[in-house]
Coordinates of C-alpha atoms (C1' of nucleotides) in Angstrom, one line a residue:
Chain A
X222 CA 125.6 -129.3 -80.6
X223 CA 128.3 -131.4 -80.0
X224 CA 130.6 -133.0 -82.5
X225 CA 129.4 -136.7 -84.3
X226 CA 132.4 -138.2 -84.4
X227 CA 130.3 -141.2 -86.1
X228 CA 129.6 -139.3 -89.2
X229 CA 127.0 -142.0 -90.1
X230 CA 127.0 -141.5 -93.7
X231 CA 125.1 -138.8 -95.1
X232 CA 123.0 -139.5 -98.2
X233 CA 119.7 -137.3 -99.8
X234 CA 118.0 -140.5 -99.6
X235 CA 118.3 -140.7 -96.0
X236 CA 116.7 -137.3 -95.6
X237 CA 113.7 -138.8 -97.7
X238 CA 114.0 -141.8 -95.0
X239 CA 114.0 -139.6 -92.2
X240 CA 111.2 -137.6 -93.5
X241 CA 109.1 -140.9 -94.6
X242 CA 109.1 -141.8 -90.9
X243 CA 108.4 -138.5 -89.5
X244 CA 105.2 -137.8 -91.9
X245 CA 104.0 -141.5 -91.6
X246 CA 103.3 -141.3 -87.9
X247 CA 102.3 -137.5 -87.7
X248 CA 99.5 -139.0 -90.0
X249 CA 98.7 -142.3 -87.6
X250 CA 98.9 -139.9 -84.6
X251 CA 96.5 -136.7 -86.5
X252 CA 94.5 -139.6 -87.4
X253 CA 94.0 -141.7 -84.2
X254 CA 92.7 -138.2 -82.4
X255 CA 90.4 -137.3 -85.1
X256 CA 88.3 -140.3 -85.4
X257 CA 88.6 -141.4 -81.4
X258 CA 85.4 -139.7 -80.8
X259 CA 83.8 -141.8 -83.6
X260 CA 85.1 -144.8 -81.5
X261 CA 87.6 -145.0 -84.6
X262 CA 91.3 -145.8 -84.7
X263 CA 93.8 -144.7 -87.9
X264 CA 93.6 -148.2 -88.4
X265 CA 90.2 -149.4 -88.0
X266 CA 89.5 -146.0 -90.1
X267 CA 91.8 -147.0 -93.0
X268 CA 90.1 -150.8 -93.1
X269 CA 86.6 -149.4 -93.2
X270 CA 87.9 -146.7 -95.8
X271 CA 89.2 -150.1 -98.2
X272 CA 85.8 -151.7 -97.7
X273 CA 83.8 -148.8 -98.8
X274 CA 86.1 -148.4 -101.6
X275 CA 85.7 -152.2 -102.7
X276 CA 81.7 -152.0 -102.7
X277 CA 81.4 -155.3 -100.5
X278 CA 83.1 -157.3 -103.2
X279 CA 86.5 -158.2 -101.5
X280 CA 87.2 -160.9 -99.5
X281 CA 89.5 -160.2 -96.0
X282 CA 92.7 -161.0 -98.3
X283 CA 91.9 -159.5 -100.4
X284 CA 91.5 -156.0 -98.8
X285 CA 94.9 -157.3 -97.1
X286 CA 96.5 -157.1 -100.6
X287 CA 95.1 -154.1 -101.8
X288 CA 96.4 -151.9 -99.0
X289 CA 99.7 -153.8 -99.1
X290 CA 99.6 -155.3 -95.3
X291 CA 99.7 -159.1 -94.0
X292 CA 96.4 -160.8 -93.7
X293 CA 96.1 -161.4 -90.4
X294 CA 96.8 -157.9 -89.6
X295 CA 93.6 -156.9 -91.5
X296 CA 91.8 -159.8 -90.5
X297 CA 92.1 -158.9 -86.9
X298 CA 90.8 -155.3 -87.5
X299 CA 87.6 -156.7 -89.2
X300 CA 86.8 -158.9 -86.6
X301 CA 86.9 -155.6 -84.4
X302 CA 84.8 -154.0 -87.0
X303 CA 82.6 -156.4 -87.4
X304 CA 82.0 -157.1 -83.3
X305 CA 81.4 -153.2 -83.5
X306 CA 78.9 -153.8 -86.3
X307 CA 80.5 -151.7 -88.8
X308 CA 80.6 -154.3 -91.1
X309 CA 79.0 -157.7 -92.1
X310 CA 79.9 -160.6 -93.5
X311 CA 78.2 -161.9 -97.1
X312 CA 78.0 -165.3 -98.9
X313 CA 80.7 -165.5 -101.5
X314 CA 79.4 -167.2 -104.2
X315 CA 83.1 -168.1 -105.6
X316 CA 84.2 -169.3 -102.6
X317 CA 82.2 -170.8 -99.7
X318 CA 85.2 -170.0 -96.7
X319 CA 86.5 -166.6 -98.0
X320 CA 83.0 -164.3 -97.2
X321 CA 83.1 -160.9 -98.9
X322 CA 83.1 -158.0 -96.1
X323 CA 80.4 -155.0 -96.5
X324 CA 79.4 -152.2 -95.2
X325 CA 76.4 -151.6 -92.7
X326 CA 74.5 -148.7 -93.1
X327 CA 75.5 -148.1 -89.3
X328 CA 79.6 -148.3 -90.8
X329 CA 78.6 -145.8 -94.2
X330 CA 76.8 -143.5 -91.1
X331 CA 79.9 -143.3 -89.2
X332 CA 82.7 -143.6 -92.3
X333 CA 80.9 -140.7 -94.1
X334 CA 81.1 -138.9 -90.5
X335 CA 85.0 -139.6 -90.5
X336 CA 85.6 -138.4 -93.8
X337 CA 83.8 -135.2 -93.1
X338 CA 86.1 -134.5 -90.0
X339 CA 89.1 -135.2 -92.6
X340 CA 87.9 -133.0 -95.3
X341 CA 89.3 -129.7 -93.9
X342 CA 92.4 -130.8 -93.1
X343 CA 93.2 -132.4 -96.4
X344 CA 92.2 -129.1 -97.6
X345 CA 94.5 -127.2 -95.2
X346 CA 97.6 -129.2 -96.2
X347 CA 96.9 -129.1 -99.7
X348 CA 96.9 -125.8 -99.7
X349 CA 100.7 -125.6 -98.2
X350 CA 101.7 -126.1 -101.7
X351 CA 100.6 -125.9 -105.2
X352 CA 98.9 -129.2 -106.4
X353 CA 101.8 -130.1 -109.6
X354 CA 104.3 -129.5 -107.0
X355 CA 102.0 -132.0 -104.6
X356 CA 101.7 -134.6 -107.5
X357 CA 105.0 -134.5 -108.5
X358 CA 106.3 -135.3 -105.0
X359 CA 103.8 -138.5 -104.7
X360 CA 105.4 -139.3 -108.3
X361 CA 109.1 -139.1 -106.7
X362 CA 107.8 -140.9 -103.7
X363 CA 106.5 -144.1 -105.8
X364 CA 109.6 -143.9 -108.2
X365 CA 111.6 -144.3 -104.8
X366 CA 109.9 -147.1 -103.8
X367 CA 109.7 -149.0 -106.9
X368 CA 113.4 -149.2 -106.6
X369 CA 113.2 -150.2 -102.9
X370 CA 111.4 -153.2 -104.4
X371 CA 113.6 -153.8 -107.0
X372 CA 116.2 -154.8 -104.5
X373 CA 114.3 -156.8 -102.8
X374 CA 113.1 -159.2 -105.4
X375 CA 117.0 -159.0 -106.6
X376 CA 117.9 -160.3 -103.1
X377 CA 115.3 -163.0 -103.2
X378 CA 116.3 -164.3 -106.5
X379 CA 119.9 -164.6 -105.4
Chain B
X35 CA 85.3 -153.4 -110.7
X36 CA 81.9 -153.0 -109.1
X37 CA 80.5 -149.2 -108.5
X38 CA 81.7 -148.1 -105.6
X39 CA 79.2 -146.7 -103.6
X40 CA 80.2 -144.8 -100.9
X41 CA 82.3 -142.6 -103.1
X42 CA 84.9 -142.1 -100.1
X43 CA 86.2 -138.7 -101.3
X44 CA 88.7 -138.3 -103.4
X45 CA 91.9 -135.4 -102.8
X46 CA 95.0 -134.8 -104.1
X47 CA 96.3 -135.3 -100.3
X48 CA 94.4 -138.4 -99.6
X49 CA 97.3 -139.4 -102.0
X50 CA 99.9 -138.4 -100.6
X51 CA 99.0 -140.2 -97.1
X52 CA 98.7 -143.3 -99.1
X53 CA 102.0 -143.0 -101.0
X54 CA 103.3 -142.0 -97.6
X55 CA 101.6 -145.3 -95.9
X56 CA 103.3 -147.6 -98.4
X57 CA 106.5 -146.0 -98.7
X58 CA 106.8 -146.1 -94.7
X59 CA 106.1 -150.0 -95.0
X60 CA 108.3 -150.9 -97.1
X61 CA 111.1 -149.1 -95.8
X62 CA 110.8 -150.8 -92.5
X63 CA 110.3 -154.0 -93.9
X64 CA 113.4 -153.9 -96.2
X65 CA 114.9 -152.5 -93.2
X66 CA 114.3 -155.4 -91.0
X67 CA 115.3 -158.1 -94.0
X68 CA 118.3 -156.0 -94.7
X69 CA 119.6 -155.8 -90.6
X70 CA 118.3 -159.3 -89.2
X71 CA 121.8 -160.9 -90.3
X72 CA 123.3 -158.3 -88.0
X73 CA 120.9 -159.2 -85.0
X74 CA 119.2 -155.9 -85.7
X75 CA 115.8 -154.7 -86.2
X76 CA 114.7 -151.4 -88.4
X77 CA 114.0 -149.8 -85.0
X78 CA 116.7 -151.0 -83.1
X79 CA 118.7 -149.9 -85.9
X80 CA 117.5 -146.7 -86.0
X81 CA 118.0 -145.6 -81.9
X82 CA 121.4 -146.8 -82.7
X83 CA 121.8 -144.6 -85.8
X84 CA 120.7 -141.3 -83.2
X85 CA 122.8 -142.3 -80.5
X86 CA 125.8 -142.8 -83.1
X87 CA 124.4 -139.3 -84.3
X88 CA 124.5 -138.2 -81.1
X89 CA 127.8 -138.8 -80.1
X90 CA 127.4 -140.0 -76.2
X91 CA 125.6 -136.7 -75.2
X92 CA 122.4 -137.9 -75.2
X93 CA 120.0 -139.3 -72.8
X94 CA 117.0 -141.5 -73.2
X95 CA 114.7 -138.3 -73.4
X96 CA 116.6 -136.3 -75.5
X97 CA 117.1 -139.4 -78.7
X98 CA 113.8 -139.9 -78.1
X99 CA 113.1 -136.2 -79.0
X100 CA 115.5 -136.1 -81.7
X101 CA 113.5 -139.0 -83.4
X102 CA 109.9 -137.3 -82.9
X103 CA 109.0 -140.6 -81.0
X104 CA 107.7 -141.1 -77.0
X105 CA 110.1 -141.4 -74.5
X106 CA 108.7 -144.6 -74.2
X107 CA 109.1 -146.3 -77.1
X108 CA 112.7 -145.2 -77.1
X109 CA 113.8 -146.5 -73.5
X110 CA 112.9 -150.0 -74.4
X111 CA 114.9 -150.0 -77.3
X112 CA 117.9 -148.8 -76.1
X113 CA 117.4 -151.4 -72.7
X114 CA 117.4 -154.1 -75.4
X115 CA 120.6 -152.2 -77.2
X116 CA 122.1 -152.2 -74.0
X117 CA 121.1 -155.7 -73.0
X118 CA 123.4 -157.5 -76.5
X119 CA 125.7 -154.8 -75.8
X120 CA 125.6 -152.6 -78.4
X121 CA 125.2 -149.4 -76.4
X122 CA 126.1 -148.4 -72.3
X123 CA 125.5 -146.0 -70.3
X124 CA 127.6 -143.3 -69.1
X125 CA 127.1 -140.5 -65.4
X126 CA 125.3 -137.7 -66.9
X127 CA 127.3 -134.8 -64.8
X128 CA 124.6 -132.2 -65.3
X129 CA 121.8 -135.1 -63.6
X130 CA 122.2 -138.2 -61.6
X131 CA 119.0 -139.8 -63.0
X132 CA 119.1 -139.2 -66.6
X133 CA 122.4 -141.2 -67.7
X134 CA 124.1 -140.8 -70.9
X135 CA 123.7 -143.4 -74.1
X136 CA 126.9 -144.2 -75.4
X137 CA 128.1 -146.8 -78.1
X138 CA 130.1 -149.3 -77.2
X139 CA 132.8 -150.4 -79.5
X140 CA 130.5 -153.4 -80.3
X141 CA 127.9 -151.3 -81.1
X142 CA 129.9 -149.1 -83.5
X143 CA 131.1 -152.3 -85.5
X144 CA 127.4 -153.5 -86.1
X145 CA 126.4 -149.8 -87.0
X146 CA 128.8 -149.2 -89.4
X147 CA 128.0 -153.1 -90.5
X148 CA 124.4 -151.7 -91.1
X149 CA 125.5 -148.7 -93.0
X150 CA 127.5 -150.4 -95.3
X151 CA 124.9 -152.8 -96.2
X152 CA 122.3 -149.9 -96.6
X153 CA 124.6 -147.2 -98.9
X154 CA 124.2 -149.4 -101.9
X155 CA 120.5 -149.1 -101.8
X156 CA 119.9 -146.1 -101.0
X157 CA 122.3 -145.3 -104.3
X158 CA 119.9 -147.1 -106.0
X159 CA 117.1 -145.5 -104.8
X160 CA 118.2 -141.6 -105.2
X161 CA 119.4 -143.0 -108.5
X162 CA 115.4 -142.6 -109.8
X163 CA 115.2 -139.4 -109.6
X164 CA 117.5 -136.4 -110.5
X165 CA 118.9 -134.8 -107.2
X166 CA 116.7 -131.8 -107.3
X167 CA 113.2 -133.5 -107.5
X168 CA 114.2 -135.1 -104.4
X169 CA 115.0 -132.2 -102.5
X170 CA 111.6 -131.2 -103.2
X171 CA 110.1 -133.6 -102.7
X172 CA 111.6 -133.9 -99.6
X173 CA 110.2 -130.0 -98.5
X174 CA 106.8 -131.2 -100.2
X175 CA 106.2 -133.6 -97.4
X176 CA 107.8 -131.5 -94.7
X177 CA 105.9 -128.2 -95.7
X178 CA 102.2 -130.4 -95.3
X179 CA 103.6 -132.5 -91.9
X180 CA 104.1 -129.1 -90.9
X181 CA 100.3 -128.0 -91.8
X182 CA 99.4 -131.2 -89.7
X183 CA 100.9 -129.9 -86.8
X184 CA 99.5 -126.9 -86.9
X185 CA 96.2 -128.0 -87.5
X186 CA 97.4 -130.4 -84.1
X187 CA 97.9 -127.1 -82.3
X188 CA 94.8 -125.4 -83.3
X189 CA 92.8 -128.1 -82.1
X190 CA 94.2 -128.6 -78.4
X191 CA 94.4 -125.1 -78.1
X192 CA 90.8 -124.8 -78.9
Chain C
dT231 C1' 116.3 -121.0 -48.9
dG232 C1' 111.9 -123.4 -49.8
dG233 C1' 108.3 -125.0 -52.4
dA234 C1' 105.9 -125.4 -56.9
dT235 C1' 106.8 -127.2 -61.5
dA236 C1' 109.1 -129.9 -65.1
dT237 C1' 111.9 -133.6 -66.6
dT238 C1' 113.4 -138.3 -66.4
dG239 C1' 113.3 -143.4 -66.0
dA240 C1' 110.6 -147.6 -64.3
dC241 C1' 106.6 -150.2 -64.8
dA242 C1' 102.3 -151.7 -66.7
dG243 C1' 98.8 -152.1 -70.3
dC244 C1' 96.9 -151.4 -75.1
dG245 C1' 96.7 -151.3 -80.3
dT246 C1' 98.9 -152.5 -84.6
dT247 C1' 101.6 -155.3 -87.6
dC248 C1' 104.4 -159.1 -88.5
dT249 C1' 105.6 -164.2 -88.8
dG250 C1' 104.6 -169.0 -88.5
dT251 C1' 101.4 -173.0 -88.2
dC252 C1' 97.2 -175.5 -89.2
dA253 C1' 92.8 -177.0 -91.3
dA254 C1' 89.3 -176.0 -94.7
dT255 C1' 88.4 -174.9 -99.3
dA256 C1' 89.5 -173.9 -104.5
dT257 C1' 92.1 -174.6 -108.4
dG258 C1' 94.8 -176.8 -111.8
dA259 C1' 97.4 -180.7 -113.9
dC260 C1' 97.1 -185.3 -115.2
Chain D
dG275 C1' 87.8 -187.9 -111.3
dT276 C1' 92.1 -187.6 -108.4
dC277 C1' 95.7 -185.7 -106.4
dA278 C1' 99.2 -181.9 -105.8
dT279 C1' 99.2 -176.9 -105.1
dA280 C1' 97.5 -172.4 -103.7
dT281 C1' 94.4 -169.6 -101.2
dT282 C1' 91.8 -168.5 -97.1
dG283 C1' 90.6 -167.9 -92.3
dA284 C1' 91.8 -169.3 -87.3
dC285 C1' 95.1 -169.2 -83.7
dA286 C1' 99.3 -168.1 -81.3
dG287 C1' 103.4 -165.4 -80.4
dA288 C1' 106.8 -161.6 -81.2
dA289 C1' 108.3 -156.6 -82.1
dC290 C1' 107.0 -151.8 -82.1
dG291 C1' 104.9 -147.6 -80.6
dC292 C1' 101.6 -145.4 -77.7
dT293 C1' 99.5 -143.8 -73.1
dG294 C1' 99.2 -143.4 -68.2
dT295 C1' 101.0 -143.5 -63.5
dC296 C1' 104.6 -143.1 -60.1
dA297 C1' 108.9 -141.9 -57.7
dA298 C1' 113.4 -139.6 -58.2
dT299 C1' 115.7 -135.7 -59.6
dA300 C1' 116.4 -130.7 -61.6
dT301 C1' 114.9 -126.3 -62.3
dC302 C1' 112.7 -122.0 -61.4
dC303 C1' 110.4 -118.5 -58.9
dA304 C1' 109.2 -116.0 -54.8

DNA sequence: TGGATATTGACAGCGTTCTGTCAATATGAC
DNA sequence: GTCATATTGACAGAACGCTGTCAATATCCA
């Protein structure tokens, strides 16, 4: 170990930074493995994971919003989905452009399969520590973050 | 709210990975809003934050370890660093190939630039929550990355 | 000392997300 | 009913991280 002369400015929250980063692509790279053999990415895996959830009632953006990314990012990935035949497109009666995204049985076949593959490992890390200990850290988490935001509307409204 | 069919199982960790997802995304966006002005990005500022860290003893390989990231990722980076002169490259006396990553002076101005820019914020942000929670919060996530790798191992080792 | 192995940087390609622009469609104000 | 505004999907381009391959360089073992 040498000496950092920069001393760039130590803070707890930069260890919550540091740690944010370091967890968030363990996950993508855990993920991306697990589901390759399902012809499966992390991402293509969360997407169909949003549709599932929304019952074939959500339009592309509005999947977009509800896991917090851009909508062409999604878009793109349900495209993919959909050339894989995952998914489908339905009429939307409230809207004749925006067509709601749903499941094919062929996308519940392989989803179900993914979230069997993820079920023991959820367990496994669970059981690293106790669950208030586990909620209360997804508490501190989102509490940190709502303050993130809070600066950034602050800087947009000045 | 319709019913939700697929029922896509529900865990305390699935959670966490979501909490973790969003948190990760909005760091790097504020990030990137919070640096542009300095002609920085959330990565760029980032590999410039290890090699500060670092203290000019580092090569290419060895940030790219000390950030969990592929050699890869990291070497374009610091060719772009080193490209708006930010960073250099110094002989490595212990091997001819693998140089050194050193700030320059320039590099050191924008850094500190960065730093000061990002204490307020994350004042803010540690300002949520009492000290303690975060420190545990902060083992929380490391004690279950840590049952991810493991699972990681057991897997390729299987 | 010599040869097998590991590390490193260069190069190329892929997947993911972002931003910006545009046209089609819905919505709301008047 | 009309017109301004907002939402949506299509398209294009940029930044980021990954993987794989290759040649140059270090390291280690016999």
């Amino acid at each position: 170990m040498t000496h950092a002369p920069a001393a760039p400015f130590d803070h707890p929250t930069n260890a919550l930074v540091l740690e944010t980063f370091r967890l968030n692509a363990a996950l993508i790279r855990f993920g991306d493995a697990l589901v390759k053999p399902l012809g499966l990415t992390s991402a293509r895996w969360q997407v169909l994971g949003s549709v599932a959830h929304g019952g074939g009632a959500f339009s592309v953006a509005r999947v977009a919003d509800n896991m917090g990314l851009a909508r062409q990012s999604v878009q793109r990935i349900v495209d993919e989905l959909a050339a894989a035949g995952l998914v489908g497109f339905a009429p939307n009666p409230a809207h004749k452009r925006a067509k709601l995204v749903v499941m094919t049985p062929r996308g519940e076949r392989v989803f179900r399969r993914a979230s069997d593959l993820w079920r023991p490992v959820a367990e496994a890390m669970a059981a690293a520590v106790d669950a208030r200990r586990l909620r209360r850290a997804i508490d501190t988490m989102a509490a940190m973050r709502g303050r993130l935001e809070d600066e950034r509307s602050d800087r947009s409204a000045s």
